[in-house]
Amino acid sequence: MSGTEGRGLVLEEKLLFESSVPGRVGYSLADLDVPNVLPDESLIRSELTGFPELSEVDVIRHYTRLSTWNYGVDSGFYPLGSCTMKYNPKINEKTARMPGFAELHPHSPDSLSQGALELMYELQIALGEVSGFPAITLQPAAGAQGEFAGMLMIRAYHESRGEKRSKVLIPDTAHGTNPASAALCGYDVVPIASDGLLSASAVAEAMSDDVAGLMITNPNTLGLYEQEIIEICRIVHAGGGLVYCDGANLNALMGISRPGDIGIDVMHFNLHKTFSTPHGGGGPGAGPVGVVEALEPFMPIPRVVKVDGGYRLDCDRPQSIGRVKAFAGHFGILVRAYTYILAMGGEGLKRATELAVLNANYVRARLEGVFDLPYKQRSLHEVVFSENNLPNDCHTLDVAKRLIDYGFHPPTIYFPLVIKGALMIEPTETESKQALDEFCDALMAIAKEAQDNPELLKQAPVRAKMRRLDETAAARKPVLRWEA
Amino acid sequence: MRYLPHTDNDIQQMLETISVDRIEDLFSGIPSSCRLSRPLDIASAAAESELVVRLQELSGRNASVSDWDAFLGGGSYNHFIPAVVDHLVSRSEFYTAYTPYQPEISQGTLQAIFEFQTLICQLTGMDIANASMYDGASACAEAVLLALRCARKRNKVLLSSALHPQYRETVRTYCRYLQVEIEEIPYTESFATDLETLKGQLDDQVAAVVAGYPNYFGRVEDVAALAEVTHGQGARLITAVAEPLALALFKSPGELGADVVVGEGQSFGIPLSYGGPGIGFFAVKKQDMRALPGRLVGETVDQDGKRGYVLTLATREQHIRRERATSNICSNQGMCTLIVGIYLALHGKQGLRLLAEQNYAKAAYARQRIAQLKGFQVMQGESFNEFVVICSEPAADLRARLEQAQILAGIPLVSDYPEQQRSLLVCVTEQNSREQIDRLVTELAGGAA
Amino acid sequence: MEFPEELKYTEEHEWVSLDGDIVTIGVTDFAQDQLGDVVFVELPEVGEQVQGGKPFGVVESVKAVSDVYAPVSGEVIEINDALPDDPELINNSPYEEGWMLKIRLTTPAELEELMSVEAYQDFIEG
């Protein structure tokens, strides 16, 4: 049977390599207008064995079919907690493709890149205003790289003062990237237990001369604002340490509270979360970092600076931690984020935060009582339920998979680790009340199914392209590429 | 605001359900001492028509390679991007999705990554490739960390000084606090890694040797010889490929004995975009599979026995292993893997080879014409689409002079190699017509005369 | 769940069987059940010294990694070569085919610290 066999119009599609037909081409190349010469034969490779041979139509159909098996924010509600899956404005895509941006070479001299540099400089100013930090670097490629750069700056700061501190404190609700980034800076990680919120006394107890700093997420991954944050920062500072803030949840704070004003020393932004740039099926994102004055000399190179008559990239910074990647950051993503900030304006950003928090609290209000809510404090942009109320040996995974049958992307599951079977919902501000109602209705229906007909959950999904996949088999005998 | 769907009526009903009076009440969990008491000092919202004007104005003040005759490479390459690429990546099912955590509704992304991993293996001659890293430079740094992890007690790394300067800087940043000793290997007069010096530098403390292929100067290094001496001391050879189109013409690093092949995939359909985002690729031999950083997609079956794809071997990663993970990376360059897959599928076995041959021939033509100019020398030895030109005046002056003729003549090497004051790195791709090359030669001659 | 009477147990859920000065080590039925489907096992090499109370290897399921601790100190004299290819042996046969390694005991006194089957059952129910 042909490669298009499928269920209705959910088409099947073989791998590129399996569809290949020898001699078929999908490229067009101008005739060579210079003499044809080749390198010495001993250096030349044999043909690209296994490479596909397809027409343009083949390629278009292949990827178009693949795309129909995906679910994106444009398909529907995507309440993935901690990921801030807000709508990605279409104008952002258009501006990023403007020729002066998309076709600008990174080795172009500063004098011929003034528009790009001005954009970056203005974005730095805007991010500084939202966060309260006087200095911003746009270089890191993603949030995790921003964390890494931030922790390197903390270490460089201590070392510049002749201090060898070896430990970093991290609460148990933290993203896994936090300990991994700290370890990459040569630090030992000291976990701190929190009971939903981090207590100043727990931090005081863990603080010592050997502690370089604390990595905190605020609001934390339960959506709770750290009540004792000011006191916590004071304790860490008094002990000679610095405070890093994971900015993953900045969407809860714009225009409301600024990390730079409350004692945080370093924070990364996730432009693909808070500032609407697309998640792209896993990336690329961008992870700018804001720091207090004292850390500015250690920022990665290059720095975008304003000088007489324009802007330039400054690499002459002797105390810098160095580069974390080539060139000046994910510029294409920066253009999108800048476009978003212009479109929203200062008031609009604050409004986005208010409505994101409204949406999360609305979902919470509608589902509390249906699902178990372990932490009852006032939550902000997201809400985390547990699997504790689920009957008939139904688990969070089953609820998530059943949501697919109802036409929704599941929330983040099994994170944070402090909640049993966490179901972490972050609606974002771009969802309407009607969308939230449909989602809550679906979850309530699923809760009822768990009671009356648990098999519906355990067999789910049945309406997606695939049934549940065997991840154990994939890990036991890894097949990581196609082979003839 | 057009992105915010709430009507006053919606808000009122929602507040009632929540049982609070005003939206402000929802923020009562934030202590008043943590509140911002003034509005954000950011201009008010711009209409779409207004912001387009602003962005066009900024865009217009940059030198687009469509408007200039550009001979710039140095880790970022101006290749033609077929219309198909932008058409397909603009499908929002791809670009508005996130990490394929739910494989049942993410098979598009997952299959595309599986195909990407396969294409990278085929191109590099390696066994396994991951789902991608941020860029070539950070992939190179992660490759060094992999080698250190696998070699356990060894703590020294040798970087060819002919490796891309920004890749070297990134490796240094990543190793900054990990007690790693980094030494550089000098380059020869013909701009290749100095094999003889390397032999003396290698000892049983070296975990990895890192060289470009082609290197920063465009030289096609003798990877087989580098592999032989490196393996002689039990170290891994990492080759970093900033211009992967070269691999469609020259022997693959895997075939020549490299243990880890990393590089930058921007050449394959990704816009220059002032240097990012690009995509780092990362490929290893089977033995290093479990030491890989980053995501991996693997094949499996669903409950009905139907073939499908999932993220796999995740226990290496930060969300599970936390501080003991193989890397802190938490994403891949999703959209860019898609672009690379589309671009390579479209060019295919024949097209990619032909394109590489055209790049080679055009650069050879330019190189030969410039070599004939009085006052100019060109680098000796085999290169792909990039080569060093040694001028009779400081290269920065020359570049500035050619800017007057709307030509971006190349990259002066002096800022990264102070001893190369008169050297210019010139890149020629299929985007440079013979007419452009001839004009470059004429303008260069104008200055030298 | 099964817990053979002739074995000794640890709080980290390993079992130990003694034959002269040779000790065989694996993980308990309880441990394999908690782990879920085992997909990968990392073992030390023959000849290496392991130290009582310290990790000697790793057992992985799809979404979890667990260290395996040496109940007693000694030199590794044999490892279960079948595990790398068939990690599911740990799930299917934790006490027989799923054994992990044999070591030559250096500090017999360490055996005193181990739990009897009754003590272990109390421990996991505790």
Short mmCIF file of C-alpha atoms in Angstrom, two decimals, chain A residues 51-419:
data_model
loop_
_atom_site.label_atom_id
_atom_site.label_comp_id
_atom_site.label_asym_id
_atom_site.label_seq_id
_atom_site.Cartn_x
_atom_site.Cartn_y
_atom_site.Cartn_z
CA PHE A 51 20.90 10.79 1.62
CA PRO A 52 17.38 11.21 0.23
CA GLU A 53 16.55 11.97 -3.41
CA LEU A 54 13.22 13.74 -3.57
CA SER A 55 11.35 16.30 -5.65
CA GLU A 56 10.19 19.63 -4.30
CA VAL A 57 6.64 18.28 -4.18
CA ASP A 58 7.82 15.22 -2.22
CA VAL A 59 9.49 17.45 0.35
CA ILE A 60 6.48 19.74 0.67
CA ARG A 61 4.10 16.82 1.16
CA HIS A 62 6.43 15.11 3.61
CA TYR A 63 6.75 18.01 5.99
CA THR A 64 3.19 19.19 5.55
CA ARG A 65 1.98 15.76 6.64
CA LEU A 66 4.39 15.74 9.56
CA SER A 67 3.09 19.11 10.66
CA THR A 68 -0.47 17.78 10.87
CA TRP A 69 0.64 15.33 13.57
CA ASN A 70 1.69 18.18 15.84
CA TYR A 71 -0.22 20.31 18.28
CA GLY A 72 0.80 23.95 18.64
CA VAL A 73 -0.45 27.06 20.39
CA ASP A 74 -2.18 27.93 17.13
CA SER A 75 -4.01 24.58 17.29
CA GLY A 76 -5.43 25.15 20.74
CA PHE A 77 -4.97 25.56 24.46
CA TYR A 78 -1.48 24.55 25.61
CA PRO A 79 -1.42 24.84 29.42
CA LEU A 80 2.11 23.56 29.89
CA GLY A 81 3.09 24.82 33.34
CA SER A 82 6.39 26.61 33.68
CA CYS A 83 6.62 27.00 29.89
CA THR A 84 4.33 30.02 29.36
CA MET A 85 2.85 28.90 26.07
CA LYS A 86 1.29 32.23 25.12
CA TYR A 87 0.22 33.19 21.65
CA ASN A 88 3.08 33.96 19.24
CA PRO A 89 2.13 37.12 17.35
CA LYS A 90 2.47 36.81 13.60
CA ILE A 91 3.98 40.26 13.17
CA ASN A 92 7.01 39.02 15.13
CA GLU A 93 7.68 36.47 12.42
CA LYS A 94 7.45 39.14 9.78
CA THR A 95 9.81 41.62 11.42
CA ALA A 96 12.43 38.94 12.14
CA ARG A 97 12.49 38.22 8.40
CA MET A 98 13.08 41.83 7.32
CA PRO A 99 16.15 41.81 5.05
CA GLY A 100 18.21 44.14 7.22
CA PHE A 101 17.86 41.63 10.05
CA ALA A 102 17.67 38.19 8.42
CA GLU A 103 20.37 38.97 5.85
CA LEU A 104 22.76 40.79 8.15
CA HIS A 105 26.09 39.00 8.50
CA PRO A 106 27.53 38.81 12.04
CA HIS A 107 30.93 39.93 10.79
CA SER A 108 29.47 43.10 9.30
CA PRO A 109 31.29 46.06 10.80
CA ASP A 110 29.45 47.88 13.61
CA SER A 111 29.06 50.90 11.36
CA LEU A 112 26.95 48.82 8.98
CA SER A 113 24.91 47.14 11.74
CA GLN A 114 23.63 50.20 13.58
CA GLY A 115 19.97 49.29 13.26
CA ALA A 116 20.59 45.85 14.77
CA LEU A 117 22.71 47.27 17.55
CA GLU A 118 20.17 49.94 18.35
CA LEU A 119 17.45 47.30 18.54
CA MET A 120 19.56 45.24 20.95
CA TYR A 121 20.38 48.28 23.04
CA GLU A 122 16.74 49.29 23.24
CA LEU A 123 15.75 45.75 24.16
CA GLN A 124 18.33 45.79 26.96
CA ILE A 125 16.77 49.01 28.28
CA ALA A 126 13.27 47.56 28.15
CA LEU A 127 14.25 44.30 29.87
CA GLY A 128 16.11 46.34 32.47
CA GLU A 129 12.99 48.37 33.13
CA VAL A 130 10.78 45.29 33.50
CA SER A 131 13.22 43.56 35.85
CA GLY A 132 14.88 46.41 37.72
CA PHE A 133 18.42 45.48 36.70
CA PRO A 134 20.84 48.16 35.50
CA ALA A 135 22.75 45.89 33.12
CA ILE A 136 21.48 43.27 30.67
CA THR A 137 23.32 40.88 28.38
CA LEU A 138 21.49 39.40 25.42
CA GLN A 139 24.10 36.79 24.59
CA PRO A 140 22.87 33.55 26.20
CA ALA A 141 21.06 31.25 23.79
CA ALA A 142 18.43 29.96 26.20
CA GLY A 143 17.34 30.07 29.81
CA ALA A 144 19.70 27.29 30.85
CA GLN A 145 22.62 29.07 29.23
CA GLY A 146 21.54 32.26 30.95
CA GLU A 147 21.66 30.42 34.28
CA PHE A 148 25.10 29.15 33.44
CA ALA A 149 26.33 32.65 32.50
CA GLY A 150 24.75 34.10 35.65
CA MET A 151 26.36 31.54 37.93
CA LEU A 152 29.71 32.04 36.21
CA MET A 153 29.40 35.76 36.96
CA ILE A 154 28.72 34.99 40.59
CA ARG A 155 31.79 32.80 40.75
CA ALA A 156 33.93 35.37 38.91
CA TYR A 157 32.75 38.03 41.34
CA HIS A 158 33.76 36.00 44.38
CA GLU A 159 37.10 35.05 42.89
CA SER A 160 37.85 38.66 42.02
CA ARG A 161 37.59 39.34 45.74
CA GLY A 162 39.86 36.45 46.55
CA GLU A 163 37.05 34.29 47.89
CA LYS A 164 36.82 30.59 47.20
CA ARG A 165 33.28 29.61 47.96
CA SER A 166 32.24 26.15 46.84
CA LYS A 167 28.53 25.67 47.50
CA VAL A 168 25.26 26.83 46.07
CA LEU A 169 21.91 26.51 47.86
CA ILE A 170 18.96 25.33 45.77
CA PRO A 171 15.40 24.72 47.04
CA ASP A 172 13.77 21.39 46.23
CA THR A 173 11.16 23.01 43.99
CA ALA A 174 13.80 24.20 41.49
CA HIS A 175 14.01 23.32 37.81
CA GLY A 176 16.65 20.66 37.09
CA THR A 177 18.63 23.18 35.10
CA ASN A 178 19.49 25.07 38.31
CA PRO A 179 21.61 22.35 39.92
CA ALA A 180 23.00 21.33 36.53
CA SER A 181 24.09 24.91 35.78
CA ALA A 182 25.64 25.34 39.22
CA ALA A 183 27.57 22.09 38.79
CA LEU A 184 28.91 23.31 35.45
CA CYS A 185 30.45 26.22 37.35
CA GLY A 186 32.25 23.78 39.63
CA TYR A 187 29.86 24.28 42.53
CA ASP A 188 28.55 21.65 44.93
CA VAL A 189 24.80 21.78 45.20
CA VAL A 190 23.16 21.91 48.62
CA PRO A 191 19.41 21.22 48.38
CA ILE A 192 17.13 23.04 50.81
CA ALA A 193 13.79 21.59 51.74
CA SER A 194 10.89 23.99 51.41
CA ASP A 195 7.32 23.55 52.45
CA GLY A 196 5.87 25.15 49.38
CA LEU A 197 7.63 28.35 50.30
CA LEU A 198 11.25 28.80 51.23
CA SER A 199 11.74 29.99 54.78
CA ALA A 200 14.31 32.55 55.77
CA SER A 201 15.30 30.38 58.70
CA ALA A 202 16.08 27.41 56.43
CA VAL A 203 18.31 29.66 54.36
CA ALA A 204 19.96 31.10 57.46
CA GLU A 205 20.69 27.62 58.70
CA ALA A 206 22.28 26.54 55.43
CA MET A 207 24.25 29.76 54.94
CA SER A 208 27.97 29.71 55.62
CA ASP A 209 31.27 31.25 54.52
CA ASP A 210 31.50 28.54 51.93
CA VAL A 211 28.20 29.37 50.23
CA ALA A 212 28.55 31.37 47.02
CA GLY A 213 24.87 31.98 46.68
CA LEU A 214 21.30 30.85 46.44
CA MET A 215 19.37 29.98 43.29
CA ILE A 216 15.71 30.72 43.67
CA THR A 217 12.69 30.82 41.41
CA ASN A 218 10.19 33.55 42.18
CA PRO A 219 7.32 33.04 41.97
CA ASN A 220 8.36 29.46 42.54
CA THR A 221 7.34 26.46 40.49
CA LEU A 222 4.17 26.12 42.58
CA GLY A 223 3.15 29.57 41.38
CA LEU A 224 3.70 31.03 44.87
CA TYR A 225 5.47 34.30 45.52
CA GLU A 226 8.27 33.76 48.01
CA GLN A 227 6.95 35.62 51.06
CA GLU A 228 10.29 35.99 52.78
CA ILE A 229 12.30 36.86 49.70
CA ILE A 230 13.58 40.19 51.03
CA GLU A 231 14.73 38.63 54.27
CA ILE A 232 16.22 35.66 52.38
CA CYS A 233 18.24 38.00 50.15
CA ARG A 234 19.38 39.93 53.21
CA ILE A 235 20.60 36.75 54.91
CA VAL A 236 22.48 35.55 51.84
CA HIS A 237 24.07 38.97 51.35
CA ALA A 238 25.01 39.21 55.01
CA GLY A 239 26.78 35.89 54.65
CA GLY A 240 28.70 37.20 51.67
CA GLY A 241 26.68 35.32 49.06
CA LEU A 242 24.67 36.43 46.04
CA VAL A 243 21.14 35.57 44.96
CA TYR A 244 20.31 34.16 41.55
CA CYS A 245 16.71 34.20 40.35
CA ASP A 246 15.41 31.84 37.70
CA GLY A 247 13.23 34.16 35.62
CA ALA A 248 11.07 31.42 34.14
CA ASN A 249 8.04 32.83 35.90
CA LEU A 250 8.47 36.50 35.07
CA ASN A 251 5.11 36.44 33.34
CA ALA A 252 3.59 36.69 36.83
CA LEU A 253 5.42 39.90 37.70
CA MET A 254 5.57 42.41 34.85
CA GLY A 255 4.72 45.87 36.13
CA ILE A 256 3.90 44.40 39.55
CA SER A 257 7.20 43.47 41.19
CA ARG A 258 10.79 43.79 39.98
CA PRO A 259 13.38 41.20 41.04
CA GLY A 260 16.11 43.84 40.86
CA ASP A 261 14.33 45.95 43.47
CA ILE A 262 14.04 43.29 46.15
CA GLY A 263 17.58 42.05 46.54
CA ILE A 264 18.07 39.64 43.65
CA ASP A 265 21.54 40.03 42.10
CA VAL A 266 21.20 38.08 38.85
CA MET A 267 18.25 36.84 36.83
CA HIS A 268 17.76 35.31 33.41
CA PHE A 269 14.79 35.99 31.16
CA ASN A 270 13.18 33.43 28.88
CA LEU A 271 12.16 35.50 25.87
CA HIS A 272 10.29 32.46 24.49
CA LYS A 273 8.14 32.42 27.59
CA THR A 274 7.47 35.94 28.81
CA PHE A 275 8.08 37.81 25.56
CA SER A 276 6.04 35.68 23.15
CA THR A 277 8.75 34.32 20.86
CA PRO A 278 7.78 30.91 19.49
CA HIS A 279 8.89 27.73 21.23
CA GLY A 280 9.67 26.20 17.85
CA GLY A 281 9.14 22.58 18.86
CA GLY A 282 11.92 22.86 21.44
CA GLY A 283 13.86 25.99 20.54
CA PRO A 284 15.57 28.25 19.74
CA GLY A 285 14.82 30.47 22.67
CA ALA A 286 16.88 33.29 24.13
CA GLY A 287 18.07 33.74 27.69
CA PRO A 288 19.21 37.30 28.39
CA VAL A 289 20.57 37.97 31.88
CA GLY A 290 20.16 41.02 34.10
CA VAL A 291 22.61 41.83 36.87
CA VAL A 292 23.24 44.42 39.57
CA GLU A 293 25.98 47.01 39.14
CA ALA A 294 28.62 45.00 41.02
CA LEU A 295 28.39 42.13 38.55
CA GLU A 296 28.43 44.22 35.39
CA PRO A 297 32.20 43.88 34.78
CA PHE A 298 31.83 40.10 34.60
CA MET A 299 29.12 39.97 31.95
CA PRO A 300 29.79 37.85 28.86
CA ILE A 301 31.21 39.42 25.73
CA PRO A 302 30.27 41.03 23.48
CA ARG A 303 28.41 43.85 25.25
CA VAL A 304 26.22 46.19 23.21
CA VAL A 305 27.21 49.70 24.26
CA LYS A 306 26.20 53.20 23.27
CA VAL A 307 29.04 55.46 22.23
CA ASP A 308 29.26 58.87 20.60
CA GLY A 309 27.26 58.76 17.45
CA GLY A 310 26.02 55.20 17.70
CA TYR A 311 26.37 51.73 19.11
CA ARG A 312 29.05 49.09 19.09
CA LEU A 313 29.91 45.58 20.23
CA ASP A 314 32.45 45.78 23.02
CA CYS A 315 34.71 42.77 23.51
CA ASP A 316 37.44 44.52 25.46
CA ARG A 317 36.32 43.60 28.93
CA PRO A 318 39.12 42.08 30.96
CA GLN A 319 36.98 40.79 33.84
CA SER A 320 34.35 39.20 31.60
CA ILE A 321 33.54 35.51 32.01
CA GLY A 322 34.04 35.32 28.23
CA ARG A 323 31.70 34.09 25.55
CA VAL A 324 29.04 31.46 26.04
CA LYS A 325 28.41 31.11 22.31
CA ALA A 326 29.49 32.54 18.99
CA PHE A 327 28.39 36.02 17.93
CA ALA A 328 25.96 38.30 19.73
CA GLY A 329 23.08 36.08 20.85
CA HIS A 330 19.98 34.73 19.16
CA PHE A 331 19.39 37.95 17.30
CA GLY A 332 16.40 36.65 15.31
CA ILE A 333 14.65 35.89 18.60
CA LEU A 334 15.60 39.29 20.00
CA VAL A 335 13.86 41.00 17.07
CA ARG A 336 10.67 39.08 17.87
CA ALA A 337 10.80 39.98 21.57
CA TYR A 338 11.45 43.64 20.79
CA THR A 339 8.51 43.66 18.39
CA TYR A 340 6.33 42.20 21.13
CA ILE A 341 7.36 44.85 23.65
CA LEU A 342 6.55 47.61 21.16
CA ALA A 343 3.19 46.03 20.46
CA MET A 344 2.28 45.64 24.13
CA GLY A 345 3.74 48.84 25.59
CA GLY A 346 4.45 49.22 29.29
CA GLU A 347 0.79 49.12 30.31
CA GLY A 348 0.12 46.20 28.04
CA LEU A 349 2.85 44.13 29.66
CA LYS A 350 1.34 44.76 33.06
CA ARG A 351 -2.09 43.88 31.71
CA ALA A 352 -0.68 40.62 30.33
CA THR A 353 0.58 39.71 33.79
CA GLU A 354 -2.74 40.59 35.41
CA LEU A 355 -4.74 38.50 33.00
CA ALA A 356 -2.29 35.58 33.20
CA VAL A 357 -2.80 35.55 36.96
CA LEU A 358 -6.55 35.95 36.55
CA ASN A 359 -6.67 32.99 34.18
CA ALA A 360 -4.64 30.72 36.46
CA ASN A 361 -6.78 31.61 39.45
CA TYR A 362 -9.94 31.02 37.46
CA VAL A 363 -8.78 27.52 36.52
CA ARG A 364 -7.85 26.94 40.14
CA ALA A 365 -11.24 28.09 41.38
CA ARG A 366 -13.07 25.87 38.94
CA LEU A 367 -11.00 22.75 39.61
CA GLU A 368 -10.31 23.03 43.31
CA GLY A 369 -12.34 20.30 44.96
CA VAL A 370 -12.26 18.19 41.82
CA PHE A 371 -8.51 17.71 42.00
CA ASP A 372 -6.39 17.83 45.14
CA LEU A 373 -4.59 21.13 45.67
CA PRO A 374 -1.69 20.51 48.07
CA TYR A 375 -0.66 24.15 48.51
CA LYS A 376 -3.51 26.46 49.27
CA GLN A 377 -1.72 29.80 49.47
CA ARG A 378 -2.63 32.57 47.02
CA SER A 379 -1.03 31.49 43.73
CA LEU A 380 -0.12 33.62 40.76
CA HIS A 381 0.32 32.58 37.12
CA GLU A 382 0.05 28.82 37.52
CA VAL A 383 -1.61 26.24 39.72
CA VAL A 384 -0.37 22.78 40.65
CA PHE A 385 -2.71 19.92 41.56
CA SER A 386 -1.74 16.45 42.73
CA GLU A 387 -3.02 13.00 41.84
CA ASN A 388 -4.09 12.31 45.41
CA ASN A 389 -7.85 12.38 44.74
CA LEU A 390 -7.75 10.12 41.72
CA PRO A 391 -9.67 6.89 42.24
CA ASN A 392 -9.28 3.42 40.72
CA ASP A 393 -5.50 3.48 40.38
CA CYS A 394 -5.70 6.32 37.89
CA HIS A 395 -2.63 8.52 37.77
CA THR A 396 -1.61 11.92 36.49
CA LEU A 397 -0.27 10.35 33.33
CA ASP A 398 -3.67 8.88 32.58
CA VAL A 399 -5.40 12.21 33.08
CA ALA A 400 -2.86 13.85 30.79
CA LYS A 401 -3.33 11.29 28.05
CA ARG A 402 -7.11 11.46 28.33
CA LEU A 403 -6.96 15.26 27.89
CA ILE A 404 -5.50 14.59 24.46
CA ASP A 405 -8.70 12.75 23.53
CA TYR A 406 -10.60 15.86 24.58
CA GLY A 407 -8.48 17.95 22.20
CA PHE A 408 -6.14 19.66 24.64
CA HIS A 409 -2.42 19.62 25.14
CA PRO A 410 -1.80 18.21 28.63
CA PRO A 411 -0.30 20.37 31.37
CA THR A 412 3.23 19.80 32.68
CA ILE A 413 3.17 16.57 34.66
CA TYR A 414 5.27 15.14 37.48
CA PHE A 415 6.97 18.49 38.12
CA PRO A 416 7.69 19.99 40.59
CA LEU A 417 8.96 16.85 42.28
CA VAL A 418 7.66 17.89 45.72
CA ILE A 419 4.09 17.11 44.67
#
